[in-house]
Structure formats: structure tokens, C-alpha cells
mmCIF file of C-alpha atoms in Angstrom:
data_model
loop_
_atom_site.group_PDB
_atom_site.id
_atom_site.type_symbol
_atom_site.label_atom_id
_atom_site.label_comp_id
_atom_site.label_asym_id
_atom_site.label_seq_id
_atom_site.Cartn_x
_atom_site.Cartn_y
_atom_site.Cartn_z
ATOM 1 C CA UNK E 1 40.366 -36.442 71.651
ATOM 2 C CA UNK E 2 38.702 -32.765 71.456
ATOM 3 C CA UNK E 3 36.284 -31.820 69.216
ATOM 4 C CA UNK E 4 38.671 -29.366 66.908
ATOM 5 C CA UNK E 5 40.880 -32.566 66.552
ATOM 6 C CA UNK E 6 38.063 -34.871 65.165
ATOM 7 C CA UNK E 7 38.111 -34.210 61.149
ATOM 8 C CA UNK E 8 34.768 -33.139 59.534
ATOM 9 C CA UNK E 9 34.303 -36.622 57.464
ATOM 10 C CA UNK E 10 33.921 -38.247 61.020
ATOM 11 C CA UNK E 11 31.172 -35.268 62.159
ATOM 12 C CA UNK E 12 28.135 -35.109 61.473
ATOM 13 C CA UNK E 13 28.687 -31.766 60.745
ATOM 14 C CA UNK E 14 30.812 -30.268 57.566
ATOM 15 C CA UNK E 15 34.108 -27.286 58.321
ATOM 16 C CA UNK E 16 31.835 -24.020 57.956
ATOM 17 C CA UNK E 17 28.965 -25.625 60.864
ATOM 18 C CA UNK E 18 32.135 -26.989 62.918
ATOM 19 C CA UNK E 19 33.868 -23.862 62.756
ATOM 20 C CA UNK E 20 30.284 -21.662 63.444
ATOM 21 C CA UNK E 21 29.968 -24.422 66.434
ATOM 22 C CA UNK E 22 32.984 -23.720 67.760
ATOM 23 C CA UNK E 23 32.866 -20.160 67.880
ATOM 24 C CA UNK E 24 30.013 -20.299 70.479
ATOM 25 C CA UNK E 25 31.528 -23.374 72.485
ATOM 26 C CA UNK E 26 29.093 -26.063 71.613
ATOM 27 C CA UNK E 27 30.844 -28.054 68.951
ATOM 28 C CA UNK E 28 31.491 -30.927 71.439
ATOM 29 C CA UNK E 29 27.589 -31.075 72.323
ATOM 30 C CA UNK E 30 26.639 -31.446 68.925
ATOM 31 C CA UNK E 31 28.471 -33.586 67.982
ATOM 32 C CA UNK E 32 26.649 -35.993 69.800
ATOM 33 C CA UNK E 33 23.323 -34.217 69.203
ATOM 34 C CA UNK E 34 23.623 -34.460 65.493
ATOM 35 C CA UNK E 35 24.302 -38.043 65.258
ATOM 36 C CA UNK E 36 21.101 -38.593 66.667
ATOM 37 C CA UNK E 37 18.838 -36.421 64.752
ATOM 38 C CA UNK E 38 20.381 -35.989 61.264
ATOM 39 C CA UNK E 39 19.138 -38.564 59.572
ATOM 40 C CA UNK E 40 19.107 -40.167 55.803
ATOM 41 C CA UNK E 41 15.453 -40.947 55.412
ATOM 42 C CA UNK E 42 12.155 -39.422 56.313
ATOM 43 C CA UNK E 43 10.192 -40.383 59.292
ATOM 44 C CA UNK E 44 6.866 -41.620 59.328
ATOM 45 C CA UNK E 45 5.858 -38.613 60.529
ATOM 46 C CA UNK E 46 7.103 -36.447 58.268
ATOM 47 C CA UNK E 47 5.953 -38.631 55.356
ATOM 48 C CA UNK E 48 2.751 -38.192 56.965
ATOM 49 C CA UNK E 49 3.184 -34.214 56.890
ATOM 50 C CA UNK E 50 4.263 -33.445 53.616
ATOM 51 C CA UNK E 51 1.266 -34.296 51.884
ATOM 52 C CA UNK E 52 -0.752 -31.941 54.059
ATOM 53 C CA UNK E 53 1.175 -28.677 52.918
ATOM 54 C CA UNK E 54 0.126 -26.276 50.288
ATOM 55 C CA UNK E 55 3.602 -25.076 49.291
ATOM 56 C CA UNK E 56 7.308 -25.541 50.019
ATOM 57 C CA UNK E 57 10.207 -23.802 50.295
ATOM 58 C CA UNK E 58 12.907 -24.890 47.796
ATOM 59 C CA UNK E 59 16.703 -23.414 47.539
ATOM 60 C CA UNK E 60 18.451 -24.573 44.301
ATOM 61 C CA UNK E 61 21.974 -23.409 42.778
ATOM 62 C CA UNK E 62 21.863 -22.527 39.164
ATOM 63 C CA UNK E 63 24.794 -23.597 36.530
ATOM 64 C CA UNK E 64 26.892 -20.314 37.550
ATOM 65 C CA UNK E 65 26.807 -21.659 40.988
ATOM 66 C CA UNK E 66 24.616 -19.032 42.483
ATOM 67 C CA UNK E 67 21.710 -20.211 45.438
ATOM 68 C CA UNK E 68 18.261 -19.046 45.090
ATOM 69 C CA UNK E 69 15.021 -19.651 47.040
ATOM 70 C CA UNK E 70 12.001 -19.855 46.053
ATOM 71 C CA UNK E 71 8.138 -21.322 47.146
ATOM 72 C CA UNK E 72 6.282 -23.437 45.036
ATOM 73 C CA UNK E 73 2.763 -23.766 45.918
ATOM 74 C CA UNK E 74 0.153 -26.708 44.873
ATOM 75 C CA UNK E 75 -3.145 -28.349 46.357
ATOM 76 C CA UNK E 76 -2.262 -30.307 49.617
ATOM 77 C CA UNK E 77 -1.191 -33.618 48.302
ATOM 78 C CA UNK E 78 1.422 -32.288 45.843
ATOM 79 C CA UNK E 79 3.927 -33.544 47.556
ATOM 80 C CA UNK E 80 4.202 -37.375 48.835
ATOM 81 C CA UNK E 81 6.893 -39.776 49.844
ATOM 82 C CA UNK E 82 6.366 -43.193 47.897
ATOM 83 C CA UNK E 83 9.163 -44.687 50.653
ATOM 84 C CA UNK E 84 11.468 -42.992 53.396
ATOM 85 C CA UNK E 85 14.369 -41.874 50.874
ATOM 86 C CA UNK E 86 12.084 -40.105 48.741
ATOM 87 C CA UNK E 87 9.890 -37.546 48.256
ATOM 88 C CA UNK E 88 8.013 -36.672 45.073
ATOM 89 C CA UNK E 89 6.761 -33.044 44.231
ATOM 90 C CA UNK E 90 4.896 -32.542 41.485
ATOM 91 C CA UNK E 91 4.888 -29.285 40.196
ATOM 92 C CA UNK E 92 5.303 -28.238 36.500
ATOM 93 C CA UNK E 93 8.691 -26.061 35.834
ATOM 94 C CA UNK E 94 8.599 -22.283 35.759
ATOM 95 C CA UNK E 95 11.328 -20.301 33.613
ATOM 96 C CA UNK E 96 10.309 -17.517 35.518
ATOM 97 C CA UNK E 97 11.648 -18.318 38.749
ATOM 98 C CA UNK E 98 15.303 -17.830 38.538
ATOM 99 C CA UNK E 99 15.725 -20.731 41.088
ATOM 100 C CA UNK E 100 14.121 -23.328 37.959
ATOM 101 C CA UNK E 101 17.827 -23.588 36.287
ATOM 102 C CA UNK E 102 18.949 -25.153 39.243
ATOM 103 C CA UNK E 103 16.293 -27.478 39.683
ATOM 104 C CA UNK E 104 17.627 -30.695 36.222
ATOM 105 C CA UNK E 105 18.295 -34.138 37.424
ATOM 106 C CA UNK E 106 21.373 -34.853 39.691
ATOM 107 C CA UNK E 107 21.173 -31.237 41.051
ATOM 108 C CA UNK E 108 21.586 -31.058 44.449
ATOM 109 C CA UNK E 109 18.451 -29.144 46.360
ATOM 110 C CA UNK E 110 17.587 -28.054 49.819
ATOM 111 C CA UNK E 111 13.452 -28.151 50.824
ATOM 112 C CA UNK E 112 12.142 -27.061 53.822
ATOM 113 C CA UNK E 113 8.556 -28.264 54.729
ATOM 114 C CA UNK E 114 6.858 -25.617 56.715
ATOM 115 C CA UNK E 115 3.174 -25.045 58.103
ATOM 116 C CA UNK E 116 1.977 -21.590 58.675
ATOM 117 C CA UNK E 117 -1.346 -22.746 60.643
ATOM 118 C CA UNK E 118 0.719 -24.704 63.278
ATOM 119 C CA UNK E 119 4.476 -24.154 62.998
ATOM 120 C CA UNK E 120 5.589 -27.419 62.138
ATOM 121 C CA UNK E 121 8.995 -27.876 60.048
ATOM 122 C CA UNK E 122 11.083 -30.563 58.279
ATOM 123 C CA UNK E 123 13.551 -29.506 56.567
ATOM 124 C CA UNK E 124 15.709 -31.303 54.210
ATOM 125 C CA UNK E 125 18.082 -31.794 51.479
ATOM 126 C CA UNK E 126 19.046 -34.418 48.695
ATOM 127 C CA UNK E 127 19.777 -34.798 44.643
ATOM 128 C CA UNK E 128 16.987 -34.168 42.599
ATOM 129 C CA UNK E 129 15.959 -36.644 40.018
ATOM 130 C CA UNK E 130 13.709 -35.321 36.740
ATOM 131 C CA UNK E 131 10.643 -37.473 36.330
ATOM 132 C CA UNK E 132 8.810 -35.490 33.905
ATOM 133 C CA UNK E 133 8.431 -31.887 33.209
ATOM 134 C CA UNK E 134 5.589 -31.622 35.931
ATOM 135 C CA UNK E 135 7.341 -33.409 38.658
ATOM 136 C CA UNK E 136 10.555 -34.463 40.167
ATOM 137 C CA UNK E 137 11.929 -36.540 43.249
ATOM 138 C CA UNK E 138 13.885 -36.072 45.918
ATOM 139 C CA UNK E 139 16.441 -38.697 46.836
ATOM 140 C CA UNK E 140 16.819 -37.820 50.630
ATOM 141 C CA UNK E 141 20.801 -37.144 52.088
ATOM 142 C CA UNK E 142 19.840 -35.429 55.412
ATOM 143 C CA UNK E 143 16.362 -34.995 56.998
ATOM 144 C CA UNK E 144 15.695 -33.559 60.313
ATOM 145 C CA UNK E 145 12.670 -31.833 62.463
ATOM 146 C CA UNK E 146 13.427 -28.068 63.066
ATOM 147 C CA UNK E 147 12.275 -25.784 65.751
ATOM 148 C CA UNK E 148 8.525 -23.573 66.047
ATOM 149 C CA UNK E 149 10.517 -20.389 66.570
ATOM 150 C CA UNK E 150 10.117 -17.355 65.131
ATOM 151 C CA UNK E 151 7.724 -18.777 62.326
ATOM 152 C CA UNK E 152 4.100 -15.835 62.164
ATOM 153 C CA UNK E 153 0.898 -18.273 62.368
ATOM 154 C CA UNK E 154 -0.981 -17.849 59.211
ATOM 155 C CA UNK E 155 -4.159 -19.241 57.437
ATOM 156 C CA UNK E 156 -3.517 -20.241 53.494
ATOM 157 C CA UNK E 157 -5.951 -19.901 50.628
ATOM 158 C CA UNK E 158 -5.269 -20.229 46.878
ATOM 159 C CA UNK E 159 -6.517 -16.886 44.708
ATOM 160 C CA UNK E 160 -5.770 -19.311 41.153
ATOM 161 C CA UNK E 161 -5.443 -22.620 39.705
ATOM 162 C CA UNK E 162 -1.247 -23.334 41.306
ATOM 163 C CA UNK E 163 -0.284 -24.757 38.100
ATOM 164 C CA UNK E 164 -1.552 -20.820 36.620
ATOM 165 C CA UNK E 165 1.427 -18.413 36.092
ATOM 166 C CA UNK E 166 1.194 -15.334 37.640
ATOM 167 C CA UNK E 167 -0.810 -12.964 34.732
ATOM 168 C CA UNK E 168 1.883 -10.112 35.378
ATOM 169 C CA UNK E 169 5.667 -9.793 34.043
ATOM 170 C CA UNK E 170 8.807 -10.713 35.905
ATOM 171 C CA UNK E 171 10.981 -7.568 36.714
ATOM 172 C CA UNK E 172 14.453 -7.644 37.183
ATOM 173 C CA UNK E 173 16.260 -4.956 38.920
ATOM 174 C CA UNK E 174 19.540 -3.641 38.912
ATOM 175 C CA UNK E 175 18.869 -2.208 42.612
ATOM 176 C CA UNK E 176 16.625 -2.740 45.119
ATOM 177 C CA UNK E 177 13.520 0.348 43.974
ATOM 178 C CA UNK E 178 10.752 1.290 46.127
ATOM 179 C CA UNK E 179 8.593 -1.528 46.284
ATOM 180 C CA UNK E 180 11.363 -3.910 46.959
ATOM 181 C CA UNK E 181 12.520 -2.036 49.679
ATOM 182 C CA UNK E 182 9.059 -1.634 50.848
ATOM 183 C CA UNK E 183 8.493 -5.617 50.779
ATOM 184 C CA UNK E 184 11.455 -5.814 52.843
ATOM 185 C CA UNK E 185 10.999 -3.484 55.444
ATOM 186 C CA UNK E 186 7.177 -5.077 56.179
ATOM 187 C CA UNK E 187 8.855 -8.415 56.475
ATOM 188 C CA UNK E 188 8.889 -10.675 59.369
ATOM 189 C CA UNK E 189 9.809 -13.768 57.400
ATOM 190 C CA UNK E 190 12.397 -14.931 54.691
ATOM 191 C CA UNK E 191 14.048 -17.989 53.540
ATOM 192 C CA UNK E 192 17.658 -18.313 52.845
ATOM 193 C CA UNK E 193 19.387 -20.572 50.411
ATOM 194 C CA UNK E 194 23.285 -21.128 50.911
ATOM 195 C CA UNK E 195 25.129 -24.602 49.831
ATOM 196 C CA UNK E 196 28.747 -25.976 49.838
ATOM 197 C CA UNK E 197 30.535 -28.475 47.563
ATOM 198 C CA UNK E 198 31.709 -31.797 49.941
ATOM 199 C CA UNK E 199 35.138 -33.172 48.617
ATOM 200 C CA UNK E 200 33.141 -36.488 47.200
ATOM 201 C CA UNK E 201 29.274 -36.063 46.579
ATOM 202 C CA UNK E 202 26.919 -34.031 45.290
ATOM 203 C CA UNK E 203 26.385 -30.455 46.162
ATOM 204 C CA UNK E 204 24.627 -29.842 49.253
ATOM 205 C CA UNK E 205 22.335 -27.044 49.321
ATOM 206 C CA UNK E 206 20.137 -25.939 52.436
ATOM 207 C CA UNK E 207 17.180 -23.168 52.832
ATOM 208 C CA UNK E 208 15.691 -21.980 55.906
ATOM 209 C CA UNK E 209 13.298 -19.781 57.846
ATOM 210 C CA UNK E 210 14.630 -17.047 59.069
ATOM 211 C CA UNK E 211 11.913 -14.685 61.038
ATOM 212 C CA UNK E 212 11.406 -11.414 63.593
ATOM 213 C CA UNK E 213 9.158 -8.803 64.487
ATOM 214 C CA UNK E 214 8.390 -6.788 61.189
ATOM 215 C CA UNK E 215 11.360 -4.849 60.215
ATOM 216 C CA UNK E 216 13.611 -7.005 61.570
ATOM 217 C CA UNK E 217 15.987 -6.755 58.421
ATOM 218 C CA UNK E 218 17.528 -3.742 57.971
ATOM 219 C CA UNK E 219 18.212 -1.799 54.348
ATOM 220 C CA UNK E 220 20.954 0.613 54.135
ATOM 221 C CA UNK E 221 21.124 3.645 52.099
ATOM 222 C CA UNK E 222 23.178 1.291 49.505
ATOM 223 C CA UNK E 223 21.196 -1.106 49.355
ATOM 224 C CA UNK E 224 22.878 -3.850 51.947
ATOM 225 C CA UNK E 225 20.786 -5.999 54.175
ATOM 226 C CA UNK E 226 21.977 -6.024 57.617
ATOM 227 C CA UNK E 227 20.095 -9.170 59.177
ATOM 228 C CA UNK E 228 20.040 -10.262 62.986
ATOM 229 C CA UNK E 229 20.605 -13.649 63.948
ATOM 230 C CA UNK E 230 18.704 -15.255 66.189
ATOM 231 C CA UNK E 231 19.324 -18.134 68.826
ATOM 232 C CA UNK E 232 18.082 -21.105 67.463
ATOM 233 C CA UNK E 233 19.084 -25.171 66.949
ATOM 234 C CA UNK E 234 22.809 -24.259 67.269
ATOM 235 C CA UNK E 235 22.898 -26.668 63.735
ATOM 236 C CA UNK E 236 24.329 -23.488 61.854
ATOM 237 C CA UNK E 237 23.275 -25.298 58.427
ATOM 238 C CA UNK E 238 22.994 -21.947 57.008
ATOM 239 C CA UNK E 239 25.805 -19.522 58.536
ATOM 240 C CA UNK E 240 28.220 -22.768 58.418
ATOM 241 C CA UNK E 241 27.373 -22.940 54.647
ATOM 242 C CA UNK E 242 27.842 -19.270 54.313
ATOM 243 C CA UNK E 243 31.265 -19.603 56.458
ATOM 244 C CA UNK E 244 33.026 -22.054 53.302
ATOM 245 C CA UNK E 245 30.827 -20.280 50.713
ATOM 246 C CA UNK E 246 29.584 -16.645 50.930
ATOM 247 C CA UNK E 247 27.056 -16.615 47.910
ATOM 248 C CA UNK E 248 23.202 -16.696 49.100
ATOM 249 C CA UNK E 249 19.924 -16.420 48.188
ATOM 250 C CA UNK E 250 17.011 -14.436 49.489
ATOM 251 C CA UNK E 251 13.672 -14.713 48.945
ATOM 252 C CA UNK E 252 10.638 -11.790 50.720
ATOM 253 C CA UNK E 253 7.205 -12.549 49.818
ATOM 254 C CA UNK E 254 4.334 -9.912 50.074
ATOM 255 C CA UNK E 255 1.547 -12.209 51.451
ATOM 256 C CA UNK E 256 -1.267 -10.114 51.003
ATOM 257 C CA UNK E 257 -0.745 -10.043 46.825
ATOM 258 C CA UNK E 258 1.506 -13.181 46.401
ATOM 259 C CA UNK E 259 4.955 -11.175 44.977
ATOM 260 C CA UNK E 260 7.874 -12.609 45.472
ATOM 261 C CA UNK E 261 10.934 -11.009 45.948
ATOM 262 C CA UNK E 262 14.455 -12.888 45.406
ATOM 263 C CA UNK E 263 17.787 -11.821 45.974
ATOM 264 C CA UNK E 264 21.041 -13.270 45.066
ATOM 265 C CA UNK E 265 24.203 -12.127 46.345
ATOM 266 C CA UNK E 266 26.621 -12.388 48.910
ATOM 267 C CA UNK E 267 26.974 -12.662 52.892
ATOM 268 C CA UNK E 268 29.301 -11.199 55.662
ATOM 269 C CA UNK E 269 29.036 -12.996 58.756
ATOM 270 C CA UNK E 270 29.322 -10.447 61.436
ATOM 271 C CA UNK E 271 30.589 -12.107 65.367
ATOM 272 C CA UNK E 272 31.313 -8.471 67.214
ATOM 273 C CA UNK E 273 29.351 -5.943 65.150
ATOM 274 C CA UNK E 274 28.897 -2.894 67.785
ATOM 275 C CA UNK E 275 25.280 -2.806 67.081
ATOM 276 C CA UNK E 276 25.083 -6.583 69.287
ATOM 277 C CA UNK E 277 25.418 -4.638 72.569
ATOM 278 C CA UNK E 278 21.987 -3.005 71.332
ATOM 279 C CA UNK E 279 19.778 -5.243 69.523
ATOM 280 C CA UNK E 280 18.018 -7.308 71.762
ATOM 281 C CA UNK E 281 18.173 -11.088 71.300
ATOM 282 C CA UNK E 282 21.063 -10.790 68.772
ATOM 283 C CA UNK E 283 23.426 -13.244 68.986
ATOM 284 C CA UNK E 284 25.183 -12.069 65.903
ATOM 285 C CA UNK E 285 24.580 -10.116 62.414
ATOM 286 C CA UNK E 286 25.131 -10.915 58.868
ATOM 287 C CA UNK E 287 25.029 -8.941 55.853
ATOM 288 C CA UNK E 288 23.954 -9.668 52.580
ATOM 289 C CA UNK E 289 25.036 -7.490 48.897
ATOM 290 C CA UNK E 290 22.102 -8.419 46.586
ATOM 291 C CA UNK E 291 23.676 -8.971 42.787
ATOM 292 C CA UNK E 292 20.421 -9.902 41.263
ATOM 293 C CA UNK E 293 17.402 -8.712 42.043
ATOM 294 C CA UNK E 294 13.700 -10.646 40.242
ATOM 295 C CA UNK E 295 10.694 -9.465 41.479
ATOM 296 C CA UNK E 296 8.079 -11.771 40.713
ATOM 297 C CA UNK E 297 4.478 -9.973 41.089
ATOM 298 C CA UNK E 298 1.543 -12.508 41.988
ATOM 299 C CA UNK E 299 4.160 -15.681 41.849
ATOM 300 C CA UNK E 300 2.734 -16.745 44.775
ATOM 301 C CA UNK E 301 -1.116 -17.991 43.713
ATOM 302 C CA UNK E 302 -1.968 -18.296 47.632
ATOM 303 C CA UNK E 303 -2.452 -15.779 50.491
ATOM 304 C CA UNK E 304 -1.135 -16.019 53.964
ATOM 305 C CA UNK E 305 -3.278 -14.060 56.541
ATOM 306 C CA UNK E 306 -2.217 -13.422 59.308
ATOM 307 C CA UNK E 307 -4.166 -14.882 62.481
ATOM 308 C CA UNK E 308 -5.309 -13.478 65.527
ATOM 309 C CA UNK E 309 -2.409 -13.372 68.079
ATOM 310 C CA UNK E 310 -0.402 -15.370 65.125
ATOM 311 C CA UNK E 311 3.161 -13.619 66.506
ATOM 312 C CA UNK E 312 5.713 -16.301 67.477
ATOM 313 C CA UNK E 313 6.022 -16.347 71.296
ATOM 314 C CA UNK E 314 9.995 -16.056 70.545
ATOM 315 C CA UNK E 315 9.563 -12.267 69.503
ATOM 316 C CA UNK E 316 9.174 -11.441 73.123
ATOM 317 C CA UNK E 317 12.874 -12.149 73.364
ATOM 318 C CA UNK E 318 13.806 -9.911 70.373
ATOM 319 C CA UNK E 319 13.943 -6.088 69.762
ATOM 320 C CA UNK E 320 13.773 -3.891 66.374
ATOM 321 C CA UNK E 321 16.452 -2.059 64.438
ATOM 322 C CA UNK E 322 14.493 1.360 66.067
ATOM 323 C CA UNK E 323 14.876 0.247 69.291
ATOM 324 C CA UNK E 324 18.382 -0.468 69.386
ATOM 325 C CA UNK E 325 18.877 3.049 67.553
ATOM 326 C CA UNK E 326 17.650 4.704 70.774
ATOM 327 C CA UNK E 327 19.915 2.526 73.301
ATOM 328 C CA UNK E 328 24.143 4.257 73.175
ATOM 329 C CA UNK E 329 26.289 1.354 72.917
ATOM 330 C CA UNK E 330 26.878 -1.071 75.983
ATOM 331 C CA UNK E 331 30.488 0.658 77.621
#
């Protein structure tokens, strides 16, 4: 039997990552591939690396159906799995962060572990289930190791107290100002929320690194993100979600003063865009409308900075919206 004839609920994978799969020729491969790796549980090793991180990455969907990402931060140790189909984060809630609505008991939640100093991932998703106000679990649905690329090397240190609000007010925008766009355009990391509805079970939601040299997303005159994509673990988690179910969110953070930027909207997956026969390392482009705009000044109560020769090795593979603006189109 081929791989188009084999019906999502026997795949390991759901429609939108089949059909993302099988626009590149590899749906056959992993087919295989995720059967092996996607799993329903934590590993030892993963239970072992949670508790060492001092913040996670968290995409929730709020009651209008709308993803948003977010980082929560909290003294290594915040986060611990009691057995392999949980893991417990305590954190107390935050009405600021528009990505809190989405976060009651039996929501469905993506998490994606990630550590700046060494590039180690696990990334994640499950229901959540409300323990108190200051903490919540995580009944585990898929778990799975994720790739070093692209992720900056970085050294952590808390400027507050985690469970401290940030002492400045939330501003929402109607359109992206100056500072946003500024935040942006000094980027060379943000995490993407996306989910999709299963016929039976909970909403699935997923977040995930996305990263490139700084500058690597583009903002148009209007206000639309044009975004590269990047070879990576051919999973297509994100673009397959996007594929069934174009609403996103986007979250930029300023590491050197902790704001946090987050964007909802929604995507256009782009397969032949002309500027692929310039951009270096492109395998495709995507762009994303922002709806909502929160900027969240000093959300963050950590910095990140930046280590000596902390690029990711798989930058030498990409190029930069300015350099494919000098190179005419391939013939």
C-alpha cells in the first residue's frame, strides 16, 4: 500500500504533517521514523532535564480558539515529572499574558523544553490539568527529543523574584509601532504556537523554535511577517498544523530587557515564492497577518546573554533577507 493510501488514524502523523510530508517526498520515511520516536511518556532523560531549566516555552489556545505563545520563567526545579505521563509546572497564573485564558483544566497545551547554555530540546504536548492557582500538570499525549539547530547559545540570569510581575503596563497594539518592529527585526529566535482539533480527543496544540541569523524575519511596509523556513526534522508539527488550521501565534522576546512581544494572527504557507531561488537555505516561506498585538515590557524576569561564539553552526547554511535582495532571481 503507498503512503497517500494509508489514512491518518493509522499514522503517526495527522492530514496537515502528511500532506506537508508529502509535498517534499518523505511521507513514506516517516512514517516509519515517527513510530519510533513519538512517544506517550517522558523519558528518563528528559524527566531528568526538565527540572534543570529556568523557563519554558508554552503555546495555549484561548476560548475564541486563537494560539498564543508565551515563556514562563521560574528557579530551576519549577518544573518536575512525578512519573513518565506527567509533568508538573508550578507557576502562579498571569492575566497579563494573553496565552493564561488558554491555560484551565482539560485545555489542551503544547511545551517545549529548551536550554539556551547547551541546545538541548524536548518538546511536547498534552491536556492540562489545574492543581491550584500556582501550578498545573501536564498529562503527556506526544513527547519527543528535537534537533540543536538553529537555537543562539545563551547564559540565563534572573533580574527579580519569577513569581514578581513585570512593574510596567501591558500594551496592546492595533499595529505593529516602532519598538515592535524594532524587536523583530533584531531577532534571531521565536516560538510559534499553531494546533488542530483531531476528530475524537482533545485539542492538540504544538510550539516551537524557530531561529536564523538576526533579521531573519522579514516586516513589510503593512505590517506582514514574511518568515523563511528552514530544513529541519521533516516532522512538520508546526506547518502541518498550520496546513488544517491557519491561525498562529508568535511570540519575540527582547533578551537584553525581558519584553515580550506576542502576535496572534494568521499564516500563508508559501511552496514556490520567487524569493526561494534567492534566500539561501530556504526551503520554503510562510507569512504571518498579526490580529493582536500585546507587548509585554519586562515579562520576562531573566536575561539571556549572548555567549562568545554562541551562533548555531546551522547559520552557515543560511543567508539574510539583504542578501537575497542583491542576488536577480535564479532564470
Amino acid at each position: 500500500m503507498d503512503i497517500k493510501d494509508i489514512p491518518a488514524a493509522a499514522s503517526p502523523w495527522h492530514a496537515g504533517e502528511l500532506a506537508m510530508q508529502r509535498s517534499v517526498g518523505v511521507a513514506e520515511r516517516m512514517a516509519d521514523i515517527g513510530k519510533r520516536v513519538i512517544r506517550d511518556h517522558l523519558l528518563d532523560q528528559h524527566r531528568a532535564f526538565y527540572p534543570l531549566l529556568p523557563f519554558v516555552v508554552l503555546g495555549a489556545v484561548d476560548p475564541d480558539g486563537q494560539p498564543w505563545a508565551t515563556l514562563r520563567a521560574g528557579h530551576p526545579g519549577f518544573l518536575q515529572s512525578p512519573d513518565p505521563q506527567t509533568l508538573r509546572v508550578a507557576i502562579p497564573r498571569d492575566f497579563s499574558d494573553p496565552a493564561e485564558r488558554g491555560m484551565e483544566d482539560g485545555d489542551g497545551i503544547g511545551l517545549l523544553g529548551i536550554d539556551p547554555r547547551n541546545r538541548r530540546r524536548n518538546r511536547m504536548n498534552g491536556v492540562l490539568r489545574r492543581v491550584t492557582e500556582s501550578s498545573f500538570d501536564i498529562s503527556v499525549v506526544h513527547s519527543y527529543g528535537n534537533c540543536p539547530q538553529y537555537i543562539q547559545l545563551r547564559t540565563p540570569e534572573f533580574t527579580r523574584e519569577p513569581e514578581i510581575a513585570s512593574p510596567r503596563p501591558v500594551i496592546s497594539l492595533t499595529a505593529l509601532d516602532d519598538r515592535a518592529r524594532d524587536i523583530i527585526a533584531k531577532a534571531d529566535t521565536f516560538f510559534v504556537a499553531s494546533s488542530h482539533t483531531p476528530e475524537t480527543g482533545p485539542r492538540q496544540v504544538d510550539v516551537s523554535h524557530r531561529g536564523g541569523k538576526a533579521g531573519f524575519v522579514r516586516v513589510g511596509d503593512d505590517g506582514v511577517l514574511t518568515v523563511p523556513d528552514f530544513p529541519g526534522n521533516l516532522f512538520f508539527n508546526t506547518l502541518g498544523n498550520l496546513h488544517l488550521n491557519p491561525r498562529a501565534g508568535l511570540v519575540f522576546i527582547d533578551f537584553a530587557s525581558g519584553d515580550m512581544l506576542q502576535l496572534a494572527g494568521t499564516v500563508e504557507i508559501l511552496l514556490d515564492a520567487p524569493e526561494l531561488a534567492t534566500f539561501q537555505g530556504a526551503d520554503r516561506l510562510w507569512r504571518f497577518t498579526p490580529q493582536r498585538i500585546v507587548h509585554r515590557p519586562e515579562a520576562l524576569p531573566l536575561r539571556l546573554a549572548f555567549q562568545p561564539d554562541g551562533w548555531s553552526p546551522s547559520l552557515l547554511k543560511t543567508g539574510s533577507w539583504d542578501a537575497a535582495s542583491g542576488l536577480p532571481p535564479e532564470p
